[in-house]
Amino acid sequence: MNTDAVKVLPGRYCNSLTEYSRFITREVNIGDVPMGGNNPIRIQSMTTTDTMDTIGTVEQSIRMVDAGCEYVRITAPSIKEAQNLAEIKKQLRARGYTVPLVADIHFTPNAAEVAARIVEKVRVNPGNYADKKKFDQIDYTDLEYQGELERIFHKFTPLVKVCKEYGTAMRIGTNHGSLSDRIMSRYGDTPQGMVESAMEFMRMCEQLNFYNLVISMKSSNPQVMVQAYRLLVETMVAEGMNYPLHLGVTEAGDGEDGRIKSAVGIGTLLEDGLGDTVRVSLTEEPEAEAPVAIELVRRYTMREKAKGERQKVATEVKNLSPLTFDLLPSKHNPYEYKKRETYEANAFIGGHLVPRVVVDLSKKNLKDPAVLNEAGYLYSPLLDKYNMAEQSVDFVYLADELPSFTLPGNLKQLYNYNTWLKLADKTNCHPVFTLQEYIGDVDRSSKLNLVHLKPADIDSDAFGSIQLDKSLVFVLETEALHGMAEQRSFFFKMEELGLDVPVIVKRSYVFESESPEVGKSESEKVHSPWSMDHGQTLLQLYASTDLGALLVDGFGDGIWIDAPELPTGVITSTSFGILQATRSRISKTEYISCPSCGRTLFDLMVTTQMIRSRTSHLKGLKIGIMGCIVNGPGEMADADYGYVGSGTDKITLYRGKEAVKKNISSANALDELINIIKGDGNWIDAVQE
Ligand code: SF4
């Protein structure tokens, strides 16, 4: 068995960094719905019912399939639930549903071996399949480490043999936060540890000539998740493997936060051409997950169609298609977060400042001061003054329109250059130039000048004659179908040229009710049954993918989202949500809540809302809300506090990874949690509006 550390060959994690190219994996059979290769990116989800509730599980599975799920995962915590999968499967088939079932296994090899005889796929967590987690940071000698691997090989082999005999597929599903003590001792809770955790099991499978594998690397932190999947691909390819990838962000939460967080993680990897199946985990009904996953994936189907080609499928693990990797700029490491170094433009933007938020108000009613409410400046007509909210934008773009009221002093206004020139009072007002305007001999602001660019401008003569000084900031916009990659290439070129000019990344989304799906001229036209809610969801998913993918790589000193059909409030909250999910600017409490499953010990949706209602003002705090104590503490990863179901009506409260109140009544668990937060000095009283 190979116990060598993962070898990193920088820059080899996707087919192309500049154009959309799907990483073609080995095809794996899962019932009659194959995954990987040239198959569509599959949609899946997991039931939340008790697995012993056969009717409830069957009916929920049917709702999930009707919503678009192509695989249904069901938890099997012990042998009895594993056995009941046979009954669930029988009833689904009797009702005409042939959806492949997946058994979710943690800690229980015996349940896995039963389930693998019944369902089409089993999911094992290599962090706990044959390990009791003790949270000991023991130092393993090479010999001890090797001994551990041999012990696991022994325990794991029977399951692999059952899978081979029954044609059952297997997902090796690593989770950040539930790695084995062995892995933790050598690699820590890192993307590298996650990759090695799966690789150990994958190598064992190959040693047993079993190749019907799917791999996942989930985390509730999209940054960690993206780095782990990229490193996995690099490592797999180096070892001659190309197994399909199951993408997911764990414990993403609910509503807007859950959608944005999922899209940042999953979308970033889809942009890289990675991913063969998607599961979006929301603390909502499971049938709410598939539509989100479908929208995330749909964009890439359109891109493949636009490109008009499919790649050759590599079916033999030792016979990979030749992969052509682009080299990354020497300074950039896609497996580690490092913000691109920029100068601070007169304390407005760049440097160590958090990314700025710009919204366009030029088409709004600029006669009414309340127009700023949705941009986070709450106008009080009585006092004729503004109060800032937690999410107040930094810049408003007014183009050529002049407001008929005075804007708050800390809100900066952006005007088109020619309009800015004519302003009598330029206090707080800054010009936006075209590239041609800027290179001329013109009046500029002494403080801040924004220059609007397209990525290709960097190769132009005009770009070469830009006068560089520390008032200059670029606004980078793209209309390309694979716009994220085009904007990323711009950043790579800036790095190569040694330019440290701050950049605001801009994307525009045009929502139309009818028109062809491919060959768009604007950023990305979105065509679907139009409704405000649907438009809002699409904006959350698309903007989080496009801008989040750059922010997780450390690119972007500000973001500017345009979506003329949507209210300013939606754009403001999506912008701040993206910055929060990428952890580049924290403006609210973060909830890491599990999606719930058959193990869940309380109503997660109701409890999450209850906890949110009393703690949502604790900006920057991360609170884990987990349905069970079996996996919850591990999966809430880096939460500051945890609220974890530990029995019927029993809650265990955590401070970080330490259980500080065990098995207390759920009736007063939230009060107790608040007392702990207060005792730690992390509580502030909510401001009454
Ligand atoms: S943490 Fe939540 S989703 Fe995970 S096993 Fe426990 S109850 Fe199920």
CSV table of N, CA and C and ligand atoms in Angstrom, one decimal, residues 106 251 594-600 604 626-628 631-632 635, ligand 1:
chain,number,residue,atom,x,y,z
A,106,HIS,N,-22.3,5.3,7.2
A,106,HIS,CA,-21.3,5.8,8.1
A,106,HIS,C,-21.0,4.8,9.2
A,251,GLU,N,-23.9,21.0,4.2
A,251,GLU,CA,-24.4,21.9,5.2
A,251,GLU,C,-24.5,23.4,4.7
A,594,CYS,N,-27.2,21.2,8.5
A,594,CYS,CA,-27.2,20.0,7.6
A,594,CYS,C,-28.6,19.9,6.9
A,595,PRO,N,-28.6,19.1,5.8
A,595,PRO,CA,-29.8,19.1,5.0
A,595,PRO,C,-30.9,18.1,5.7
A,596,SER,N,-30.5,17.4,6.7
A,596,SER,CA,-31.2,16.4,7.4
A,596,SER,C,-31.3,15.1,6.6
A,597,CYS,N,-31.6,14.0,7.3
A,597,CYS,CA,-31.7,12.7,6.7
A,597,CYS,C,-32.4,11.8,7.7
A,598,GLY,N,-32.4,10.5,7.4
A,598,GLY,CA,-33.1,9.6,8.3
A,598,GLY,C,-32.6,9.6,9.7
A,599,ARG,N,-31.5,10.2,10.0
A,599,ARG,CA,-30.9,10.2,11.3
A,599,ARG,C,-31.3,11.4,12.1
A,600,THR,N,-31.9,12.3,11.5
A,600,THR,CA,-32.2,13.6,12.1
A,600,THR,C,-33.1,13.5,13.3
A,604,LEU,N,-35.3,20.3,11.4
A,604,LEU,CA,-34.1,21.2,11.1
A,604,LEU,C,-34.6,22.5,10.5
A,626,MET,N,-26.9,20.8,13.5
A,626,MET,CA,-26.8,19.4,13.0
A,626,MET,C,-27.8,18.5,13.6
A,627,GLY,N,-28.4,17.7,12.7
A,627,GLY,CA,-29.5,16.8,13.1
A,627,GLY,C,-29.1,15.6,14.0
A,628,CYS,N,-27.8,15.2,13.9
A,628,CYS,CA,-27.5,14.0,14.7
A,628,CYS,C,-26.0,14.1,15.2
A,631,ASN,N,-22.8,12.2,12.9
A,631,ASN,CA,-21.9,12.9,11.9
A,631,ASN,C,-21.9,14.4,12.2
A,632,GLY,N,-22.8,14.9,12.9
A,632,GLY,CA,-22.9,16.4,13.0
A,632,GLY,C,-21.6,17.1,13.5
A,635,GLU,N,-19.1,17.2,10.8
A,635,GLU,CA,-19.5,17.9,9.5
A,635,GLU,C,-19.7,19.4,9.7
B,1,SF4,S1,-25.6,15.6,10.3
B,1,SF4,FE1,-27.6,15.8,9.5
B,1,SF4,S2,-27.5,15.0,7.4
B,1,SF4,FE2,-25.6,14.4,8.4
B,1,SF4,S3,-26.1,12.3,9.1
B,1,SF4,FE3,-26.6,13.7,10.8
B,1,SF4,S4,-28.8,14.2,10.6
B,1,SF4,FE4,-28.1,13.3,8.7
